Short mmCIF file of C-alpha atoms and ligand atoms in Angstrom, two decimals:
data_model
loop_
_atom_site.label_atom_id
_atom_site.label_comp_id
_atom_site.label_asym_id
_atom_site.label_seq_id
_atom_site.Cartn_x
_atom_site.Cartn_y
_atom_site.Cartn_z
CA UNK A 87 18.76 -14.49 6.31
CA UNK A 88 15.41 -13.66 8.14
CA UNK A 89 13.59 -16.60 7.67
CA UNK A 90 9.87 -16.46 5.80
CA UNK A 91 7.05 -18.33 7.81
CA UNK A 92 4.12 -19.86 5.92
CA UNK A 93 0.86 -19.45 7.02
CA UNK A 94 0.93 -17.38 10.21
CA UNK A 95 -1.66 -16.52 12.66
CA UNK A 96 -2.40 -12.76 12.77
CA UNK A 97 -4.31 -13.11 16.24
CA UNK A 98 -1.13 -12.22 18.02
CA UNK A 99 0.04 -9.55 15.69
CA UNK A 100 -3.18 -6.82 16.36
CA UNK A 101 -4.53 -5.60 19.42
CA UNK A 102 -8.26 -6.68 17.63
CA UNK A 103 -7.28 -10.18 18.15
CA UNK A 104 -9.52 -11.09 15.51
CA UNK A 105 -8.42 -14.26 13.56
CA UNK A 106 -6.91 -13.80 10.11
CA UNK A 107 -3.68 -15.19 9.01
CA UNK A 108 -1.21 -14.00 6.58
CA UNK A 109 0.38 -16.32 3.74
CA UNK A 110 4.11 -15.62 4.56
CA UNK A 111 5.71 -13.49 7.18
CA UNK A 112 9.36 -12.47 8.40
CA UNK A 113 10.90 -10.60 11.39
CA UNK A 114 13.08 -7.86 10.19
CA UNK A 115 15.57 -6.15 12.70
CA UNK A 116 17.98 -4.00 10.68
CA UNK A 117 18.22 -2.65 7.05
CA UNK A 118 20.10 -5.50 5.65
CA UNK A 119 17.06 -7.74 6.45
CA UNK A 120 14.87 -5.51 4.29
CA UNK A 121 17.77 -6.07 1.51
CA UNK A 122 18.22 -9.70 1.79
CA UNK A 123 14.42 -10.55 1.62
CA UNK A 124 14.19 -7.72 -1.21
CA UNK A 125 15.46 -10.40 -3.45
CA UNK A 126 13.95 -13.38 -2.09
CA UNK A 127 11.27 -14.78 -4.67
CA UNK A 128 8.58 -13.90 -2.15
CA UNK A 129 8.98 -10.69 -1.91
CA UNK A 130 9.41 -9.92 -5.44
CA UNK A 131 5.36 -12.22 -6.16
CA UNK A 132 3.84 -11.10 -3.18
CA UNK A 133 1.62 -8.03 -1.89
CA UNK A 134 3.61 -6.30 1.48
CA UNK A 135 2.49 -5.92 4.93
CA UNK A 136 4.47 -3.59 7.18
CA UNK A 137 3.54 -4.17 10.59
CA UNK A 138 4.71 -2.72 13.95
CA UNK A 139 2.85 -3.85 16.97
CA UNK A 140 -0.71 -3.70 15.48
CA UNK A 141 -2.03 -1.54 17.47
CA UNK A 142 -4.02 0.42 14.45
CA UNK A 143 -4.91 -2.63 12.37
CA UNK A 144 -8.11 -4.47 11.94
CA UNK A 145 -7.54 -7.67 9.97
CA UNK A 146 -10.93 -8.45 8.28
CA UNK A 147 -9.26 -10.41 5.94
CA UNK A 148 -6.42 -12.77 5.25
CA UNK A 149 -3.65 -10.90 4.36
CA UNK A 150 -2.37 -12.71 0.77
CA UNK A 151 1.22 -11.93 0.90
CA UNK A 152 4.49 -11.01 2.89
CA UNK A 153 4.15 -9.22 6.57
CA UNK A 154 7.23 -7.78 7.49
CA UNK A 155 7.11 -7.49 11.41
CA UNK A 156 9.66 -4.45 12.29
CA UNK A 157 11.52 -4.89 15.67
CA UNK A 158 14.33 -2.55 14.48
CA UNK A 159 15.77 -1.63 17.81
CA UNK A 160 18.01 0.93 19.24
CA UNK A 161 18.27 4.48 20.63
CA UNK A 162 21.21 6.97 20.23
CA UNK A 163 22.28 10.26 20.73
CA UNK A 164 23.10 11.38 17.51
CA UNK A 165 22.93 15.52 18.57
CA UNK A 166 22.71 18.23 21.00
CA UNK A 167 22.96 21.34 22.78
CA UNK A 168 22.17 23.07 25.15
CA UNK A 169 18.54 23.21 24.29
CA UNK A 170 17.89 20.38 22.61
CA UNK A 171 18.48 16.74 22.00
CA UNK A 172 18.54 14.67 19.12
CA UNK A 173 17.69 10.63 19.85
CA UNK A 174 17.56 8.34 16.79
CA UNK A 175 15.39 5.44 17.67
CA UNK A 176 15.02 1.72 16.06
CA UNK A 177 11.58 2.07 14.41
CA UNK A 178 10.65 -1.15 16.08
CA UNK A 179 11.25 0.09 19.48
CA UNK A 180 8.04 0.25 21.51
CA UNK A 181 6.35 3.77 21.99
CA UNK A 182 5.73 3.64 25.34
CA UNK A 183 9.18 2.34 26.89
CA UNK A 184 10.74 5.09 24.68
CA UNK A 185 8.52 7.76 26.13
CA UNK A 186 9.76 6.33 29.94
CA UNK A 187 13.21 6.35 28.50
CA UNK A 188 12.98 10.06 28.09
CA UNK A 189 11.15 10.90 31.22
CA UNK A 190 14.34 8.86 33.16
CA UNK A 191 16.87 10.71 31.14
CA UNK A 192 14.86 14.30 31.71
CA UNK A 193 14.27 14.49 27.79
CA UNK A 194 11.00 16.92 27.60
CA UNK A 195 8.36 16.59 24.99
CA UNK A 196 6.43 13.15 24.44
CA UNK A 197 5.52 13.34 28.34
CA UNK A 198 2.23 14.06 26.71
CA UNK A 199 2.07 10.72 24.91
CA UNK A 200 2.61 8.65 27.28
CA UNK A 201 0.94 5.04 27.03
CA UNK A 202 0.00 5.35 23.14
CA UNK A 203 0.51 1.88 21.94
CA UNK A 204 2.28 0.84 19.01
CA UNK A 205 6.06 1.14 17.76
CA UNK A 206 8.26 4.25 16.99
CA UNK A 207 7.77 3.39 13.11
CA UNK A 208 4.15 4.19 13.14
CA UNK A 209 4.58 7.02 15.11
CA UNK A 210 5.12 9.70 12.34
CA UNK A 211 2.27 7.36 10.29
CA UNK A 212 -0.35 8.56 11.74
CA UNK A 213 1.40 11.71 13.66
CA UNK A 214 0.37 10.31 16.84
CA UNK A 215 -1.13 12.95 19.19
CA UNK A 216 -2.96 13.04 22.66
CA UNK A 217 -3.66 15.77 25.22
CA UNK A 218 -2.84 18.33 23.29
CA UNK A 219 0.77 17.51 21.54
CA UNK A 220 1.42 15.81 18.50
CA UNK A 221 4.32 13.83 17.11
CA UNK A 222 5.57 16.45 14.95
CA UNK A 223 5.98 18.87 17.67
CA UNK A 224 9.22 16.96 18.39
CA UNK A 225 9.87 15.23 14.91
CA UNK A 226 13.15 15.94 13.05
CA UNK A 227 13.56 13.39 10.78
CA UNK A 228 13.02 9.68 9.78
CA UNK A 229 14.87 7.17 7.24
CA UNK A 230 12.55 4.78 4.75
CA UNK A 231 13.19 1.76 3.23
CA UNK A 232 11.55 2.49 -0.37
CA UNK A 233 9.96 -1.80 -0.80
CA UNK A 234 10.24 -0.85 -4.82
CA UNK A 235 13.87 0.17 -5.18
CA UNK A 236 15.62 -1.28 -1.72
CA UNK A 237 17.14 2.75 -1.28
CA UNK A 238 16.69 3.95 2.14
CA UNK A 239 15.38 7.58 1.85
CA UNK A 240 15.67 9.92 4.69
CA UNK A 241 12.73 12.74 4.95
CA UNK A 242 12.40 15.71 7.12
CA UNK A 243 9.55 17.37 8.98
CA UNK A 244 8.44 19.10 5.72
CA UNK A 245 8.61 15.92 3.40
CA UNK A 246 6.58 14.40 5.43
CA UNK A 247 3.73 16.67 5.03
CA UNK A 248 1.65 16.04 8.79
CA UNK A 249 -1.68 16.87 9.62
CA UNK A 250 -4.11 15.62 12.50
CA UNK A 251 -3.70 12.18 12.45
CA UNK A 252 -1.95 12.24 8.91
CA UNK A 253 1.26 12.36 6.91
CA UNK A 254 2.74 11.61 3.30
CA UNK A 255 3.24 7.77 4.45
CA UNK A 256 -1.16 8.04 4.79
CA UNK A 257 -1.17 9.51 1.84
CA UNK A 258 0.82 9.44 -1.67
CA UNK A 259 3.86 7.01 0.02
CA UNK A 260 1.00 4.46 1.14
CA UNK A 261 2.45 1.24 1.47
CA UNK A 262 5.65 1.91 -0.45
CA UNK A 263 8.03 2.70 2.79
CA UNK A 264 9.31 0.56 5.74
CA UNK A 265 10.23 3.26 7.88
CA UNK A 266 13.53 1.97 10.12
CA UNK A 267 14.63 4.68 12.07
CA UNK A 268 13.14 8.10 13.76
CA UNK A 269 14.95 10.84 14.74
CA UNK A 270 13.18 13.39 17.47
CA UNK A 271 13.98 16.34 18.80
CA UNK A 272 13.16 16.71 22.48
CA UNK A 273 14.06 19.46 25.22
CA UNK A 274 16.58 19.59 28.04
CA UNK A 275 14.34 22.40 29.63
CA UNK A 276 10.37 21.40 29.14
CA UNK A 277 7.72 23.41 28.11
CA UNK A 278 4.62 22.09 29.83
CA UNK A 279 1.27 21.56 27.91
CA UNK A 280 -1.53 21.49 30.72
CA UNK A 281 -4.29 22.85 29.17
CA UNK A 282 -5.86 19.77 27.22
CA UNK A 283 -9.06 18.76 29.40
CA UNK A 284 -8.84 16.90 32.33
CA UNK A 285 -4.28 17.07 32.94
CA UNK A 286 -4.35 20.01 35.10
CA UNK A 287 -7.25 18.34 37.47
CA UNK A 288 -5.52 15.31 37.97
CA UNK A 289 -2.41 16.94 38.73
CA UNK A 290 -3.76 18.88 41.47
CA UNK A 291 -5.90 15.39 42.33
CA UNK A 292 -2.07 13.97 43.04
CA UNK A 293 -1.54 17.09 44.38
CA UNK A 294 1.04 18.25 42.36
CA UNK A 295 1.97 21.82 42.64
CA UNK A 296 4.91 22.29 40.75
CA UNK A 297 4.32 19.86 37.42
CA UNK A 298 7.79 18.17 36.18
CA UNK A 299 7.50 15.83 32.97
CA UNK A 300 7.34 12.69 34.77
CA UNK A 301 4.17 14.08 37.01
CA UNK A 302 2.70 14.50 33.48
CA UNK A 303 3.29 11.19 32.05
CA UNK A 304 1.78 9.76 35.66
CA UNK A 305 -1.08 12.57 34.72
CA UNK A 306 -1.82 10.83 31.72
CA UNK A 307 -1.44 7.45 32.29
CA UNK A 308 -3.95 7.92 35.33
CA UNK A 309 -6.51 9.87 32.16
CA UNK A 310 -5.97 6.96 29.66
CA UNK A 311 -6.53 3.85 32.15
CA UNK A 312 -9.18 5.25 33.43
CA UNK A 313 -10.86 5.65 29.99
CA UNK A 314 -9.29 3.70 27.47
CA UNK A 315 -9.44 0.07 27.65
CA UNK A 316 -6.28 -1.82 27.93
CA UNK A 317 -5.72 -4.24 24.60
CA UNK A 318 -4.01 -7.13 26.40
CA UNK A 319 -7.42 -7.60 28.74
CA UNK A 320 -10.29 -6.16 25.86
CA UNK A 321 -8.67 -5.83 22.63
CA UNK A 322 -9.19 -2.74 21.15
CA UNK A 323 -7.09 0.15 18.74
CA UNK A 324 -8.14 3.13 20.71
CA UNK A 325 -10.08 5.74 18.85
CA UNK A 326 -11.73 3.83 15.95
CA UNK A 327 -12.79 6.79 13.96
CA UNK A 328 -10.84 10.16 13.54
CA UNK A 329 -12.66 13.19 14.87
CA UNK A 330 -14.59 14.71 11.74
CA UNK A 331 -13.59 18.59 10.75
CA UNK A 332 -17.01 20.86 9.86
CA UNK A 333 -17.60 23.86 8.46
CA UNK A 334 -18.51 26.41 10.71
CA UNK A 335 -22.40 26.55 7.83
CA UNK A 336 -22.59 23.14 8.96
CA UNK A 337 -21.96 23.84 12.76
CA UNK A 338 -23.87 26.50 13.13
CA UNK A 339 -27.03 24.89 11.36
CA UNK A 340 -26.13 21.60 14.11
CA UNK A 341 -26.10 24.90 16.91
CA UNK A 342 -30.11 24.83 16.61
CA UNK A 343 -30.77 21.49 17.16
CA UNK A 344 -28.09 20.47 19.61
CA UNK A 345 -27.17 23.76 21.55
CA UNK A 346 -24.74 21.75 23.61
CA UNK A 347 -22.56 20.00 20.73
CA UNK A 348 -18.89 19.61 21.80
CA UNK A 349 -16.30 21.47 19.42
CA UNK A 350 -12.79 22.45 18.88
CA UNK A 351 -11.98 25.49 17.17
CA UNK A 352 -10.18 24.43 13.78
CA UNK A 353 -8.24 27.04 11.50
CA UNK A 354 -10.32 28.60 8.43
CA UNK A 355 -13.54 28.98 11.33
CA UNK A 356 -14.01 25.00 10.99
CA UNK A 357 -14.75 22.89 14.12
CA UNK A 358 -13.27 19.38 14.60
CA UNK A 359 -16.18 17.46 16.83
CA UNK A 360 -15.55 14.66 19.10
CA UNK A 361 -16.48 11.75 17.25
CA UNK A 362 -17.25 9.95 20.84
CA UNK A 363 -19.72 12.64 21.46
CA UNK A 364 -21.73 12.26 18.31
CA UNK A 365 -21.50 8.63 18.68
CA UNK A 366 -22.65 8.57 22.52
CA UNK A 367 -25.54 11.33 21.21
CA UNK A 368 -26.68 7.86 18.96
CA UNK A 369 -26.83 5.90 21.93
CA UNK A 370 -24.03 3.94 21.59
CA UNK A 371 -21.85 3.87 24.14
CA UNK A 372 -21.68 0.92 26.15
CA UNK A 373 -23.85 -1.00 23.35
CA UNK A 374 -22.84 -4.35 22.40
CA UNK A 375 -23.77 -5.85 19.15
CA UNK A 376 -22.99 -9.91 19.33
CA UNK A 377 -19.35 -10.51 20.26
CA UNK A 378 -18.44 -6.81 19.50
CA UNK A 379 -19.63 -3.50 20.93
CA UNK A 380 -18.72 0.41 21.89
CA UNK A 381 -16.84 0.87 25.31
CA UNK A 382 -19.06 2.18 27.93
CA UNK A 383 -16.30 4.71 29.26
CA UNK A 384 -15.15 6.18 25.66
CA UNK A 385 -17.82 5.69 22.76
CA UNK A 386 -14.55 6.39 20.06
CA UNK A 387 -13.37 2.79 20.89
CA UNK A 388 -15.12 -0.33 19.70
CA UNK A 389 -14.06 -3.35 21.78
CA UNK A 390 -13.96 -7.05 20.11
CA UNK A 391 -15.35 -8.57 23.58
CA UNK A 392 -15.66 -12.68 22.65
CA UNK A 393 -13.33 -13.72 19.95
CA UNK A 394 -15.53 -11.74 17.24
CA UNK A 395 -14.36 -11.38 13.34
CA UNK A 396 -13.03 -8.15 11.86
CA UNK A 397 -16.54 -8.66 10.08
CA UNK A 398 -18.43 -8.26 13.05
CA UNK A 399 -16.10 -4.83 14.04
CA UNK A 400 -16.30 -3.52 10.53
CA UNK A 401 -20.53 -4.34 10.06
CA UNK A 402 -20.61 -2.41 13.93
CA UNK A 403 -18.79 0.60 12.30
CA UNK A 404 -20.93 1.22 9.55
CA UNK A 405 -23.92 0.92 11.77
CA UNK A 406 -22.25 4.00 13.94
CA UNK A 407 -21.45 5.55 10.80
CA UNK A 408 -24.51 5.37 9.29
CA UNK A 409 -26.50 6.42 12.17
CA UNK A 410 -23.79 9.88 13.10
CA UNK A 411 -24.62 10.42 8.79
CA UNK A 412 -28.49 10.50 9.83
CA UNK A 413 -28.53 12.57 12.65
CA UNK A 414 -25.56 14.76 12.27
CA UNK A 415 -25.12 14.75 8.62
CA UNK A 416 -21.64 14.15 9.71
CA UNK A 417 -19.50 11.52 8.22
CA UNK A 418 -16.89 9.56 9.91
CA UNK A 419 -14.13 8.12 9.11
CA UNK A 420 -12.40 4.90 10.68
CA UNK A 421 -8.57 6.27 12.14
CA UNK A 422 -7.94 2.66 12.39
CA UNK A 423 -6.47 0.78 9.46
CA UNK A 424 -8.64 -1.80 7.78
CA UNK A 425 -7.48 -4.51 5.95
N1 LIG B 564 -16.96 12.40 24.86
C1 LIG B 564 -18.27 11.95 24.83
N2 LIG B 564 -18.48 10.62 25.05
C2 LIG B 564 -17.48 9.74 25.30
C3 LIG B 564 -16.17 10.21 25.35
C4 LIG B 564 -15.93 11.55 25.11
O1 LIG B 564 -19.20 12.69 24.63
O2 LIG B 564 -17.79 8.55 25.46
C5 LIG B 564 -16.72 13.83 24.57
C6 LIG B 564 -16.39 14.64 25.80
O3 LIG B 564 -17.06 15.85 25.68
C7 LIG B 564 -14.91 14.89 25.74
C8 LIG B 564 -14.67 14.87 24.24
O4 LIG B 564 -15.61 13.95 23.71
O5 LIG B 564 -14.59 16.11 26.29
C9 LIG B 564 -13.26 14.45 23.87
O6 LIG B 564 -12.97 13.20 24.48
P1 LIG B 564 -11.46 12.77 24.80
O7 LIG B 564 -10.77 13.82 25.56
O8 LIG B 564 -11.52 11.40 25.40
O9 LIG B 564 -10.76 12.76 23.40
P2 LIG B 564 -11.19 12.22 21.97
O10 LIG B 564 -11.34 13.38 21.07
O11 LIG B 564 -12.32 11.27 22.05
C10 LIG B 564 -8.72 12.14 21.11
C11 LIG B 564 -7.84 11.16 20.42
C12 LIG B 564 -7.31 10.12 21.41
C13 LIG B 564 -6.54 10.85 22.49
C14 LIG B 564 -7.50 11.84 23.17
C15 LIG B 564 -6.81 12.67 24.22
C16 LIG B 564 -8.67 11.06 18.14
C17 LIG B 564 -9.39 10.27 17.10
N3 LIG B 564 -8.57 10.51 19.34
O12 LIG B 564 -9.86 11.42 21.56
O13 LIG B 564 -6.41 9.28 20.71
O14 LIG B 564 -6.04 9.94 23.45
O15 LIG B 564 -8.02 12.75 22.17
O16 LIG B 564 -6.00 13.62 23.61
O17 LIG B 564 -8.19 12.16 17.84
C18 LIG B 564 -6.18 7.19 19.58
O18 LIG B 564 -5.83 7.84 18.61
O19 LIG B 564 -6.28 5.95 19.54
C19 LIG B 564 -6.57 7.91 20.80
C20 LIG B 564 -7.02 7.26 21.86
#
């Protein structure tokens, strides 16, 4: 029986580090955890907290009830041919060691996202994406624990219903799944994607001619340290706010006052905008604001420098919001998930 903590410091359990506590929590590292707690009397009078590593949490508050901490491990073969292969993988297992895992064994396709932190489970969550591939480029399938009715649910690429940054577990399934297994689909012969930004410079910076996935991953790793600050030394989520999606009405009209505004071409003629762009254009990058402030290398990622409160992160989001809303007439909206 997994045993349920009292009382337990959350500083640990986020990559914020921000001090909040929740009233109970419990490790889980296989199904029949999830079961056996299911009928504990905790569980049944408590609010639930699924939790991988943090890495997309900001605790502003307490958190009243149960956390469940996944560390379902485990990867297996559970497929394959001579294209493909099919690896189910322990929801708990950590991102980036699976992504190295794959480079070692010559398994193409998450090269890409290399260094994301966080746990396999949260993957799909948020469809994880960076330079230019996203999670369910390589998703097959994924099993659930449904909290309400203790039946583990298995959903494909099309239940799941992704978008940039979203899927069904964002959306209608909030907070009603513990997800405990994920099941990719990754390539015995790789497909390369160089043409997000800055990969193909810093290959040829190595001086790479002929790209292989692990020159990639060592392509992006170089990118993200050199941008992205790492948790352990400034904690941090990454990109705070998702990139916002405008019309092209809007764009255009933004066109005449800022000719140089940086854009990706959306379907339907939209344009998603880099959220770090409008932000910088507000003059915050690099700006502190008491014991939190905006990283000076990558305005998308506010950085809790000195022990500050969720308070203090959440009051210096608005304040970036409301200032993009002015100029831009642009709303943003936090990627991270605030509790
Ligand atoms: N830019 C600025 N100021 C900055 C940083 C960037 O103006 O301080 C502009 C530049 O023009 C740059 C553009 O914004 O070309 C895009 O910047 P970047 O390539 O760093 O990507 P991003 O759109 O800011 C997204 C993801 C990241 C992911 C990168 C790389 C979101 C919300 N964020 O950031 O994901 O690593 O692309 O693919 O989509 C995360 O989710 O935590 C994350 C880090």
């Amino acid at each position: 029986m997994p045993q349920i903590i009292d009382n337990v410091s959350l500083r640990d359990h986020h990559t914020f580090a921000t001090e909040a506590a929740a009233r109970y929590a419990a490790t889980i590292l296989g199904v029949e955890d999830l079961l056996t707690l299911r009928a504990s009397q905790v569980w049944q009078d408590n609010p639930l907290l699924i939790l991988g590593s943090g890495s997309n949490t900001l605790f502003q508050n307490d958190f009243p009830g149960l956390i469940l901490f996944n560390r379902i491990q485990g990867i297996e073969i559970v497929k394959e041919s001579s294209e493909h292969i099919w690896l189910k993988v322990g929801a708990g297992e950590n991102w980036h060691e699976l992504v190295q895992y794959c480079i070692s064994h010559e398994y193409a396709g998450i090269e890409n996202l290399s260094l994301i932190p966080g746990t396999v489970g949260a993957a799909p969550i948020q469809n994880i994406g960076a330079y230019g591939v996203e999670l369910e480029s390589v998703f097959e399938e994924l099993t659930a624990f449904e909290l309400k009715s203790g039946k583990s649910i298995r959903f494909d690429h099309s239940d799941c219903n992704f978008g940039y940054r979203f899927s069904i577990f964002k959306g209608e399934c909030i907070n009603q799944f513990c997800i405990t297994d994920v099941t990719l689909r990754l390539n015995k012969h790789p497909t390369f994607h160089l043409d997000y930004g800055q990969i193909q410079d810093v290959l040829n910076e190595m001086g790479v001619i002929t790209p292989s996935i692990r020159s990639i991953s060592e392509a992006v790793i170089k990118i993200r340290q050199s941008k992205l600050p790492d948790p352990i030394q400034l904690p941090n989520a990454g990109s705070f706010f998702k990139n916002p999606v405008i019309s092209k009405e809007h764009f255009e009209k933004l066109l005449t006052s800022f000719p140089n505004i940086k854009y990706y071409p959306e379907k339907n003629n939209m344009k998603k905008i880099p959220a770090a762009w409008l932000i910088e254009q507000c003059g915050w990058r690099g700006k502190r604001s008491g014991r939190v402030g905006v990283h000076e290398k990558q305005a998308l990622v506010i950085i809790n420098y000195d022990h500050g409160s969720g308070s203090e992160i959440c009051n210096l989001a608005k304040a970036i919001q409301a200032d993009v809303k002015q100029k831009f007439d642009i709303e943003l909206f936090p990627e991270v998930c605030i509790l």
